[in-house]
């Protein structure tokens, strides 16, 4: 006998009876993810429709930055304990996250100069320049600049966090220490260096990486590590470049809300390098 349509719907509802519906004193999806806090944190300061996009793009980028930091810091610990394979896993994840935040620029590019100008004044002096997570990433990768620490003098907890990261060895510092542990003769001034100083290219480090790249089979672990670092720097530069072009597309050559010259400032930072020897060796090999 053929089934009436309603009968089949009732049957499927019966088979769904296992679905949990009583959440008294139980963890729920929203509670676990703190969705109420997250989804009520998009407070526009203007009535302009597109300000929502602007806020969410920044918040999403900051969330991904949080995970990048979590993974890089874990990778630093893995390298320190010679657990290279775990560090590769973590660093590969960093690069995948970077691809996500590079894609973010495509969404932001739908904001036109005419739209942005309507709510730009609401931002006052707020700028990504003050992103402390971005600075923590730079510190973790070895690019140490202390001029930005002043921004946080009224937020002692944050300042403390940044200062700790500022004096700690970076991902590149631990990679160089791994070279020394593998028997390469690394300049003692580099091994015992003050980790708060910006890293400057060194001949002994360059020679060591060159040897690794010329003897891939012998130094497979270090070679893999080096390529993971290059992936990260490459993606970071792509992020910077897309940021620069998106900014140029939206505000042209106006000064930034953070007080810099804007696009010209962003052009200059494209020259900053994190792992100089790993790039230089490509010319020499
Ligand atoms: C309409 C969108 C945007 C505009 C017009 C813009 C503009 C600028 C400008 C002009 C600067 C230079 C500093 C200043 O004077 O403000 C800057 C820096 C920065 N922005 Fe953006 N930005 C935009 C979106 C974003 C987004 C979505 C992020 C993601 C978090 C971001 C992150 C940063 C960071 C981290 C810096 C510091 C770069 C450094 O000092 O190395 N920006 N931005």
mmCIF file of C-alpha atoms and ligand atoms in Angstrom:
data_model
loop_
_atom_site.group_PDB
_atom_site.id
_atom_site.type_symbol
_atom_site.label_atom_id
_atom_site.label_comp_id
_atom_site.label_asym_id
_atom_site.label_seq_id
_atom_site.Cartn_x
_atom_site.Cartn_y
_atom_site.Cartn_z
ATOM 1 C CA UNK A 1 0.000 0.000 0.000
ATOM 2 C CA UNK A 2 1.328 3.463 -0.852
ATOM 3 C CA UNK A 3 2.279 5.855 2.043
ATOM 4 C CA UNK A 4 0.613 9.279 2.435
ATOM 5 C CA UNK A 5 3.185 12.146 2.460
ATOM 6 C CA UNK A 6 2.427 13.129 6.092
ATOM 7 C CA UNK A 7 2.954 9.588 7.314
ATOM 8 C CA UNK A 8 6.493 9.550 5.958
ATOM 9 C CA UNK A 9 7.281 12.917 7.657
ATOM 10 C CA UNK A 10 5.988 11.572 10.988
ATOM 11 C CA UNK A 11 8.113 8.450 10.569
ATOM 12 C CA UNK A 12 11.258 10.532 9.997
ATOM 13 C CA UNK A 13 10.452 12.666 13.088
ATOM 14 C CA UNK A 14 10.214 9.475 15.107
ATOM 15 C CA UNK A 15 13.621 8.350 13.923
ATOM 16 C CA UNK A 16 15.036 11.751 15.034
ATOM 17 C CA UNK A 17 13.928 11.184 18.611
ATOM 18 C CA UNK A 18 17.544 10.776 19.703
ATOM 19 C CA UNK A 19 18.173 14.527 19.143
ATOM 20 C CA UNK A 20 18.872 16.308 22.459
ATOM 21 C CA UNK A 21 16.327 18.998 23.271
ATOM 22 C CA UNK A 22 16.547 19.370 27.071
ATOM 23 C CA UNK A 23 19.579 21.507 27.899
ATOM 24 C CA UNK A 24 18.856 22.291 31.545
ATOM 25 C CA UNK A 25 22.271 22.304 33.256
ATOM 26 C CA UNK A 26 23.905 20.986 30.082
ATOM 27 C CA UNK A 27 26.519 22.491 27.809
ATOM 28 C CA UNK A 28 25.127 23.876 24.554
ATOM 29 C CA UNK A 29 26.730 24.901 21.283
ATOM 30 C CA UNK A 30 26.244 28.622 22.070
ATOM 31 C CA UNK A 31 27.548 28.376 25.611
ATOM 32 C CA UNK A 32 30.605 26.394 24.598
ATOM 33 C CA UNK A 33 31.510 28.866 21.839
ATOM 34 C CA UNK A 34 30.421 31.934 23.838
ATOM 35 C CA UNK A 35 28.382 32.964 20.827
ATOM 36 C CA UNK A 36 26.403 35.518 22.784
ATOM 37 C CA UNK A 37 29.604 37.426 23.583
ATOM 38 C CA UNK A 38 31.004 37.052 20.074
ATOM 39 C CA UNK A 39 27.836 37.843 18.143
ATOM 40 C CA UNK A 40 26.935 40.897 20.198
ATOM 41 C CA UNK A 41 30.397 42.430 19.752
ATOM 42 C CA UNK A 42 29.760 44.076 16.385
ATOM 43 C CA UNK A 43 28.776 47.581 17.494
ATOM 44 C CA UNK A 44 28.678 50.026 14.623
ATOM 45 C CA UNK A 45 29.561 53.608 15.553
ATOM 46 C CA UNK A 46 27.763 54.959 12.491
ATOM 47 C CA UNK A 47 24.482 53.991 10.895
ATOM 48 C CA UNK A 48 26.259 53.061 7.680
ATOM 49 C CA UNK A 49 25.436 49.576 6.360
ATOM 50 C CA UNK A 50 29.048 48.757 5.341
ATOM 51 C CA UNK A 51 30.552 49.395 8.755
ATOM 52 C CA UNK A 52 29.396 45.873 9.690
ATOM 53 C CA UNK A 53 31.701 44.406 7.012
ATOM 54 C CA UNK A 54 34.578 46.548 8.263
ATOM 55 C CA UNK A 55 34.149 45.382 11.883
ATOM 56 C CA UNK A 56 33.714 41.709 11.044
ATOM 57 C CA UNK A 57 36.733 41.625 8.701
ATOM 58 C CA UNK A 58 38.928 42.949 11.517
ATOM 59 C CA UNK A 59 37.465 40.624 14.133
ATOM 60 C CA UNK A 60 37.843 37.553 11.920
ATOM 61 C CA UNK A 61 41.459 38.512 11.163
ATOM 62 C CA UNK A 62 42.182 38.933 14.886
ATOM 63 C CA UNK A 63 40.688 35.505 15.652
ATOM 64 C CA UNK A 64 42.876 33.870 13.022
ATOM 65 C CA UNK A 65 45.883 35.790 14.409
ATOM 66 C CA UNK A 66 45.116 34.287 17.812
ATOM 67 C CA UNK A 67 45.373 30.804 16.329
ATOM 68 C CA UNK A 68 48.551 31.709 14.407
ATOM 69 C CA UNK A 69 50.183 32.757 17.693
ATOM 70 C CA UNK A 70 48.980 29.609 19.434
ATOM 71 C CA UNK A 71 50.559 27.464 16.700
ATOM 72 C CA UNK A 72 53.834 29.409 16.346
ATOM 73 C CA UNK A 73 54.435 29.397 20.104
ATOM 74 C CA UNK A 74 53.770 25.657 20.213
ATOM 75 C CA UNK A 75 56.123 25.145 17.237
ATOM 76 C CA UNK A 76 58.866 27.066 19.095
ATOM 77 C CA UNK A 77 58.504 24.637 22.029
ATOM 78 C CA UNK A 78 58.596 21.609 19.687
ATOM 79 C CA UNK A 79 61.794 22.811 17.979
ATOM 80 C CA UNK A 80 63.412 23.494 21.360
ATOM 81 C CA UNK A 81 62.803 19.834 22.304
ATOM 82 C CA UNK A 82 64.003 18.552 18.895
ATOM 83 C CA UNK A 83 60.490 17.372 18.043
ATOM 84 C CA UNK A 84 60.703 18.535 14.437
ATOM 85 C CA UNK A 85 57.815 16.526 13.038
ATOM 86 C CA UNK A 86 55.336 18.145 15.461
ATOM 87 C CA UNK A 87 56.705 21.577 14.571
ATOM 88 C CA UNK A 88 56.102 20.920 10.827
ATOM 89 C CA UNK A 89 52.463 20.111 11.536
ATOM 90 C CA UNK A 90 52.007 23.332 13.490
ATOM 91 C CA UNK A 91 53.834 25.527 11.009
ATOM 92 C CA UNK A 92 51.933 24.026 8.063
ATOM 93 C CA UNK A 93 48.716 25.004 9.854
ATOM 94 C CA UNK A 94 50.001 28.571 10.247
ATOM 95 C CA UNK A 95 50.467 28.835 6.483
ATOM 96 C CA UNK A 96 46.949 27.502 5.828
ATOM 97 C CA UNK A 97 45.520 30.123 8.217
ATOM 98 C CA UNK A 98 47.542 32.800 6.456
ATOM 99 C CA UNK A 99 45.837 31.786 3.198
ATOM 100 C CA UNK A 100 42.495 32.464 4.893
ATOM 101 C CA UNK A 101 43.472 35.965 5.991
ATOM 102 C CA UNK A 102 44.876 36.732 2.545
ATOM 103 C CA UNK A 103 41.443 35.832 1.069
ATOM 104 C CA UNK A 104 39.862 38.323 3.483
ATOM 105 C CA UNK A 105 41.115 41.179 1.266
ATOM 106 C CA UNK A 106 38.836 39.992 -1.557
ATOM 107 C CA UNK A 107 35.822 40.514 0.697
ATOM 108 C CA UNK A 108 37.051 43.888 1.960
ATOM 109 C CA UNK A 109 37.696 45.052 -1.616
ATOM 110 C CA UNK A 110 33.928 45.176 -2.118
ATOM 111 C CA UNK A 111 34.037 48.310 0.096
ATOM 112 C CA UNK A 112 34.379 51.354 -2.155
ATOM 113 C CA UNK A 113 36.081 54.680 -1.249
ATOM 114 C CA UNK A 114 32.653 56.381 -1.390
ATOM 115 C CA UNK A 115 31.270 53.924 1.185
ATOM 116 C CA UNK A 116 34.282 53.956 3.529
ATOM 117 C CA UNK A 117 34.472 57.751 3.666
ATOM 118 C CA UNK A 118 30.967 57.783 5.134
ATOM 119 C CA UNK A 119 32.008 56.127 8.377
ATOM 120 C CA UNK A 120 35.818 56.586 8.478
ATOM 121 C CA UNK A 121 35.584 59.522 10.905
ATOM 122 C CA UNK A 122 33.843 57.303 13.488
ATOM 123 C CA UNK A 123 37.089 55.309 13.854
ATOM 124 C CA UNK A 124 38.961 58.321 15.244
ATOM 125 C CA UNK A 125 42.627 57.301 15.584
ATOM 126 C CA UNK A 126 41.959 53.555 15.734
ATOM 127 C CA UNK A 127 44.119 51.617 13.258
ATOM 128 C CA UNK A 128 45.380 48.077 12.650
ATOM 129 C CA UNK A 129 48.724 49.629 13.553
ATOM 130 C CA UNK A 130 47.636 49.173 17.185
ATOM 131 C CA UNK A 131 46.901 45.431 16.725
ATOM 132 C CA UNK A 132 48.893 43.869 19.561
ATOM 133 C CA UNK A 133 48.409 40.379 18.186
ATOM 134 C CA UNK A 134 50.005 41.440 14.919
ATOM 135 C CA UNK A 135 53.021 42.719 16.917
ATOM 136 C CA UNK A 136 53.132 39.466 18.907
ATOM 137 C CA UNK A 137 53.324 37.592 15.586
ATOM 138 C CA UNK A 138 56.122 39.871 14.386
ATOM 139 C CA UNK A 139 57.974 39.274 17.671
ATOM 140 C CA UNK A 140 57.436 35.519 17.474
ATOM 141 C CA UNK A 141 58.919 35.570 13.971
ATOM 142 C CA UNK A 142 61.859 37.698 15.100
ATOM 143 C CA UNK A 143 60.981 41.180 13.912
ATOM 144 C CA UNK A 144 61.533 43.179 17.122
ATOM 145 C CA UNK A 145 60.560 46.846 17.305
ATOM 146 C CA UNK A 146 59.939 48.501 20.651
ATOM 147 C CA UNK A 147 58.534 51.837 19.482
ATOM 148 C CA UNK A 148 55.033 50.346 19.434
ATOM 149 C CA UNK A 149 55.216 49.311 23.130
ATOM 150 C CA UNK A 150 54.372 52.889 24.167
ATOM 151 C CA UNK A 151 50.914 52.467 22.663
ATOM 152 C CA UNK A 152 50.045 50.055 25.478
ATOM 153 C CA UNK A 153 51.372 51.971 28.480
ATOM 154 C CA UNK A 154 47.838 52.392 29.864
ATOM 155 C CA UNK A 155 47.187 48.632 29.584
ATOM 156 C CA UNK A 156 49.800 47.029 31.885
ATOM 157 C CA UNK A 157 48.687 43.420 31.265
ATOM 158 C CA UNK A 158 49.027 43.823 27.532
ATOM 159 C CA UNK A 159 52.304 45.707 27.828
ATOM 160 C CA UNK A 160 53.687 42.936 30.015
ATOM 161 C CA UNK A 161 52.651 40.295 27.483
ATOM 162 C CA UNK A 162 54.303 42.221 24.653
ATOM 163 C CA UNK A 163 57.473 42.852 26.655
ATOM 164 C CA UNK A 164 57.814 39.139 27.450
ATOM 165 C CA UNK A 165 57.449 38.269 23.763
ATOM 166 C CA UNK A 166 59.875 41.053 22.884
ATOM 167 C CA UNK A 167 62.744 39.560 24.913
ATOM 168 C CA UNK A 168 61.978 35.900 24.136
ATOM 169 C CA UNK A 169 63.793 33.916 21.417
ATOM 170 C CA UNK A 170 61.829 33.893 18.164
ATOM 171 C CA UNK A 171 61.004 31.027 15.825
ATOM 172 C CA UNK A 172 64.092 31.909 13.805
ATOM 173 C CA UNK A 173 66.293 32.066 16.927
ATOM 174 C CA UNK A 174 65.285 28.512 17.886
ATOM 175 C CA UNK A 175 65.824 27.346 14.290
ATOM 176 C CA UNK A 176 69.377 28.758 14.434
ATOM 177 C CA UNK A 177 69.944 27.045 17.794
ATOM 178 C CA UNK A 178 68.815 23.809 16.093
ATOM 179 C CA UNK A 179 71.518 24.373 13.456
ATOM 180 C CA UNK A 180 74.089 24.707 16.250
ATOM 181 C CA UNK A 181 72.793 21.540 17.959
ATOM 182 C CA UNK A 182 73.155 19.686 14.644
ATOM 183 C CA UNK A 183 76.867 20.534 14.746
ATOM 184 C CA UNK A 184 77.101 23.652 12.572
ATOM 185 C CA UNK A 185 79.572 26.253 13.765
ATOM 186 C CA UNK A 186 77.391 29.235 14.480
ATOM 187 C CA UNK A 187 78.933 32.534 15.517
ATOM 188 C CA UNK A 188 78.784 32.647 19.357
ATOM 189 C CA UNK A 189 77.548 36.253 19.221
ATOM 190 C CA UNK A 190 74.434 34.921 17.482
ATOM 191 C CA UNK A 191 73.914 32.034 19.918
ATOM 192 C CA UNK A 192 74.266 34.312 22.957
ATOM 193 C CA UNK A 193 72.596 37.320 21.417
ATOM 194 C CA UNK A 194 70.139 39.638 23.128
ATOM 195 C CA UNK A 195 66.881 38.282 21.665
ATOM 196 C CA UNK A 196 65.187 41.656 21.985
ATOM 197 C CA UNK A 197 67.432 43.081 19.245
ATOM 198 C CA UNK A 198 66.282 42.835 15.630
ATOM 199 C CA UNK A 199 68.033 39.894 13.971
ATOM 200 C CA UNK A 200 70.717 40.786 11.444
ATOM 201 C CA UNK A 201 71.992 38.468 8.753
ATOM 202 C CA UNK A 202 75.090 36.486 9.768
ATOM 203 C CA UNK A 203 77.714 34.697 7.649
ATOM 204 C CA UNK A 204 77.908 31.570 9.837
ATOM 205 C CA UNK A 205 74.119 31.140 9.678
ATOM 206 C CA UNK A 206 74.117 31.667 5.911
ATOM 207 C CA UNK A 207 76.879 29.056 5.464
ATOM 208 C CA UNK A 208 74.986 26.588 7.662
ATOM 209 C CA UNK A 209 71.717 26.931 5.700
ATOM 210 C CA UNK A 210 73.651 26.694 2.424
ATOM 211 C CA UNK A 211 75.150 23.402 3.571
ATOM 212 C CA UNK A 212 71.678 22.155 4.521
ATOM 213 C CA UNK A 213 70.289 23.030 1.065
ATOM 214 C CA UNK A 214 73.281 21.480 -0.701
ATOM 215 C CA UNK A 215 72.933 18.253 1.286
ATOM 216 C CA UNK A 216 69.208 17.826 1.527
ATOM 217 C CA UNK A 217 69.254 14.072 2.265
ATOM 218 C CA UNK A 218 71.718 14.468 5.106
ATOM 219 C CA UNK A 219 69.876 17.387 6.748
ATOM 220 C CA UNK A 220 66.284 16.571 5.794
ATOM 221 C CA UNK A 221 64.836 17.753 9.153
ATOM 222 C CA UNK A 222 66.486 21.174 8.998
ATOM 223 C CA UNK A 223 65.705 21.490 5.295
ATOM 224 C CA UNK A 224 62.000 20.826 5.966
ATOM 225 C CA UNK A 225 62.034 23.311 8.824
ATOM 226 C CA UNK A 226 63.636 25.989 6.632
ATOM 227 C CA UNK A 227 61.029 25.529 3.898
ATOM 228 C CA UNK A 228 58.210 25.842 6.456
ATOM 229 C CA UNK A 229 59.732 29.149 7.596
ATOM 230 C CA UNK A 230 59.945 30.378 4.010
ATOM 231 C CA UNK A 231 56.270 29.430 3.493
ATOM 232 C CA UNK A 232 55.328 31.592 6.483
ATOM 233 C CA UNK A 233 57.375 34.616 5.438
ATOM 234 C CA UNK A 234 56.163 34.305 1.849
ATOM 235 C CA UNK A 235 52.510 34.270 3.006
ATOM 236 C CA UNK A 236 53.058 37.133 5.429
ATOM 237 C CA UNK A 237 54.478 39.253 2.620
ATOM 238 C CA UNK A 238 51.502 38.345 0.434
ATOM 239 C CA UNK A 239 49.188 39.452 3.258
ATOM 240 C CA UNK A 240 51.096 42.731 3.521
ATOM 241 C CA UNK A 241 50.965 43.280 -0.237
ATOM 242 C CA UNK A 242 47.204 42.610 -0.445
ATOM 243 C CA UNK A 243 46.678 44.921 2.567
ATOM 244 C CA UNK A 244 48.651 47.652 0.807
ATOM 245 C CA UNK A 245 46.733 47.312 -2.484
ATOM 246 C CA UNK A 246 43.355 47.139 -0.711
ATOM 247 C CA UNK A 247 44.233 50.251 1.293
ATOM 248 C CA UNK A 248 45.333 52.061 -1.893
ATOM 249 C CA UNK A 249 42.091 51.008 -3.574
ATOM 250 C CA UNK A 250 39.974 52.328 -0.678
ATOM 251 C CA UNK A 251 41.815 55.436 0.602
ATOM 252 C CA UNK A 252 44.369 56.180 -2.130
ATOM 253 C CA UNK A 253 47.297 58.128 -0.668
ATOM 254 C CA UNK A 254 45.461 59.680 2.290
ATOM 255 C CA UNK A 255 47.227 59.510 5.675
ATOM 256 C CA UNK A 256 46.264 56.596 7.927
ATOM 257 C CA UNK A 257 43.976 56.828 10.966
ATOM 258 C CA UNK A 258 46.968 55.566 12.977
ATOM 259 C CA UNK A 259 48.964 58.668 11.979
ATOM 260 C CA UNK A 260 51.340 57.203 9.373
ATOM 261 C CA UNK A 261 51.773 58.355 5.780
ATOM 262 C CA UNK A 262 49.413 55.503 4.779
ATOM 263 C CA UNK A 263 50.247 53.582 1.590
ATOM 264 C CA UNK A 264 53.835 54.897 1.516
ATOM 265 C CA UNK A 265 54.368 53.562 5.058
ATOM 266 C CA UNK A 266 52.891 50.192 4.039
ATOM 267 C CA UNK A 267 55.237 50.092 1.002
ATOM 268 C CA UNK A 268 58.248 50.565 3.275
ATOM 269 C CA UNK A 269 57.342 47.684 5.583
ATOM 270 C CA UNK A 270 57.274 45.331 2.590
ATOM 271 C CA UNK A 271 61.087 45.486 2.738
ATOM 272 C CA UNK A 272 61.250 44.034 6.270
ATOM 273 C CA UNK A 273 62.654 40.507 6.218
ATOM 274 C CA UNK A 274 62.294 37.828 8.870
ATOM 275 C CA UNK A 275 64.625 35.019 7.758
ATOM 276 C CA UNK A 276 67.186 36.820 5.562
ATOM 277 C CA UNK A 277 69.646 33.972 4.995
ATOM 278 C CA UNK A 278 66.891 31.640 3.797
ATOM 279 C CA UNK A 279 66.138 34.112 1.008
ATOM 280 C CA UNK A 280 69.752 35.006 0.216
ATOM 281 C CA UNK A 281 70.810 31.402 -0.238
ATOM 282 C CA UNK A 282 68.461 31.100 -3.237
ATOM 283 C CA UNK A 283 70.790 33.362 -5.201
ATOM 284 C CA UNK A 284 73.912 31.572 -4.058
ATOM 285 C CA UNK A 285 72.930 27.933 -4.373
HETATM 286 C C1 LIG B 1 39.482 49.896 4.820
HETATM 287 C C2 LIG B 1 40.302 49.049 5.397
HETATM 288 C C3 LIG B 1 41.682 49.375 5.877
HETATM 289 C C4 LIG B 1 42.390 50.528 5.706
HETATM 290 C C5 LIG B 1 42.010 51.798 4.944
HETATM 291 C C6 LIG B 1 43.647 50.334 6.388
HETATM 292 C C7 LIG B 1 44.666 51.259 6.431
HETATM 293 C C8 LIG B 1 45.846 51.106 7.106
HETATM 294 C C9 LIG B 1 46.895 52.086 7.177
HETATM 295 C C10 LIG B 1 46.880 53.423 6.424
HETATM 296 C C11 LIG B 1 47.867 51.602 7.949
HETATM 297 C C12 LIG B 1 49.178 52.315 8.345
HETATM 298 C C13 LIG B 1 49.091 52.806 9.770
HETATM 299 C C14 LIG B 1 48.138 53.988 9.913
HETATM 300 O O1 LIG B 1 48.567 55.127 9.726
HETATM 301 O O2 LIG B 1 46.935 53.767 10.213
HETATM 302 C C15 LIG B 1 47.456 50.295 8.413
HETATM 303 C C16 LIG B 1 48.188 49.470 9.223
HETATM 304 C C17 LIG B 1 47.798 48.214 9.602
HETATM 305 N N1 LIG B 1 46.603 47.591 9.308
HETATM 306 FE FE1 LIG B 1 45.168 48.282 8.091
HETATM 307 N N2 LIG B 1 43.693 49.070 6.926
HETATM 308 C C18 LIG B 1 42.497 48.460 6.660
HETATM 309 C C19 LIG B 1 42.117 47.181 7.036
HETATM 310 C C20 LIG B 1 42.839 46.357 7.840
HETATM 311 C C21 LIG B 1 42.423 45.036 8.268
HETATM 312 C C22 LIG B 1 41.132 44.312 7.858
HETATM 313 C C23 LIG B 1 43.398 44.553 9.065
HETATM 314 C C24 LIG B 1 43.364 43.221 9.734
HETATM 315 C C25 LIG B 1 43.567 43.057 10.999
HETATM 316 C C26 LIG B 1 44.443 45.553 9.143
HETATM 317 C C27 LIG B 1 45.597 45.432 9.867
HETATM 318 C C28 LIG B 1 46.615 46.362 9.889
HETATM 319 C C29 LIG B 1 47.860 46.163 10.595
HETATM 320 C C30 LIG B 1 48.277 44.931 11.393
HETATM 321 C C31 LIG B 1 48.622 47.319 10.416
HETATM 322 C C32 LIG B 1 50.035 47.584 10.928
HETATM 323 C C33 LIG B 1 51.040 47.280 9.814
HETATM 324 C C34 LIG B 1 52.488 47.514 10.296
HETATM 325 O O3 LIG B 1 52.759 48.486 11.001
HETATM 326 O O4 LIG B 1 53.344 46.695 9.921
HETATM 327 N N3 LIG B 1 44.082 46.618 8.369
HETATM 328 N N4 LIG B 1 46.215 50.007 7.867
#
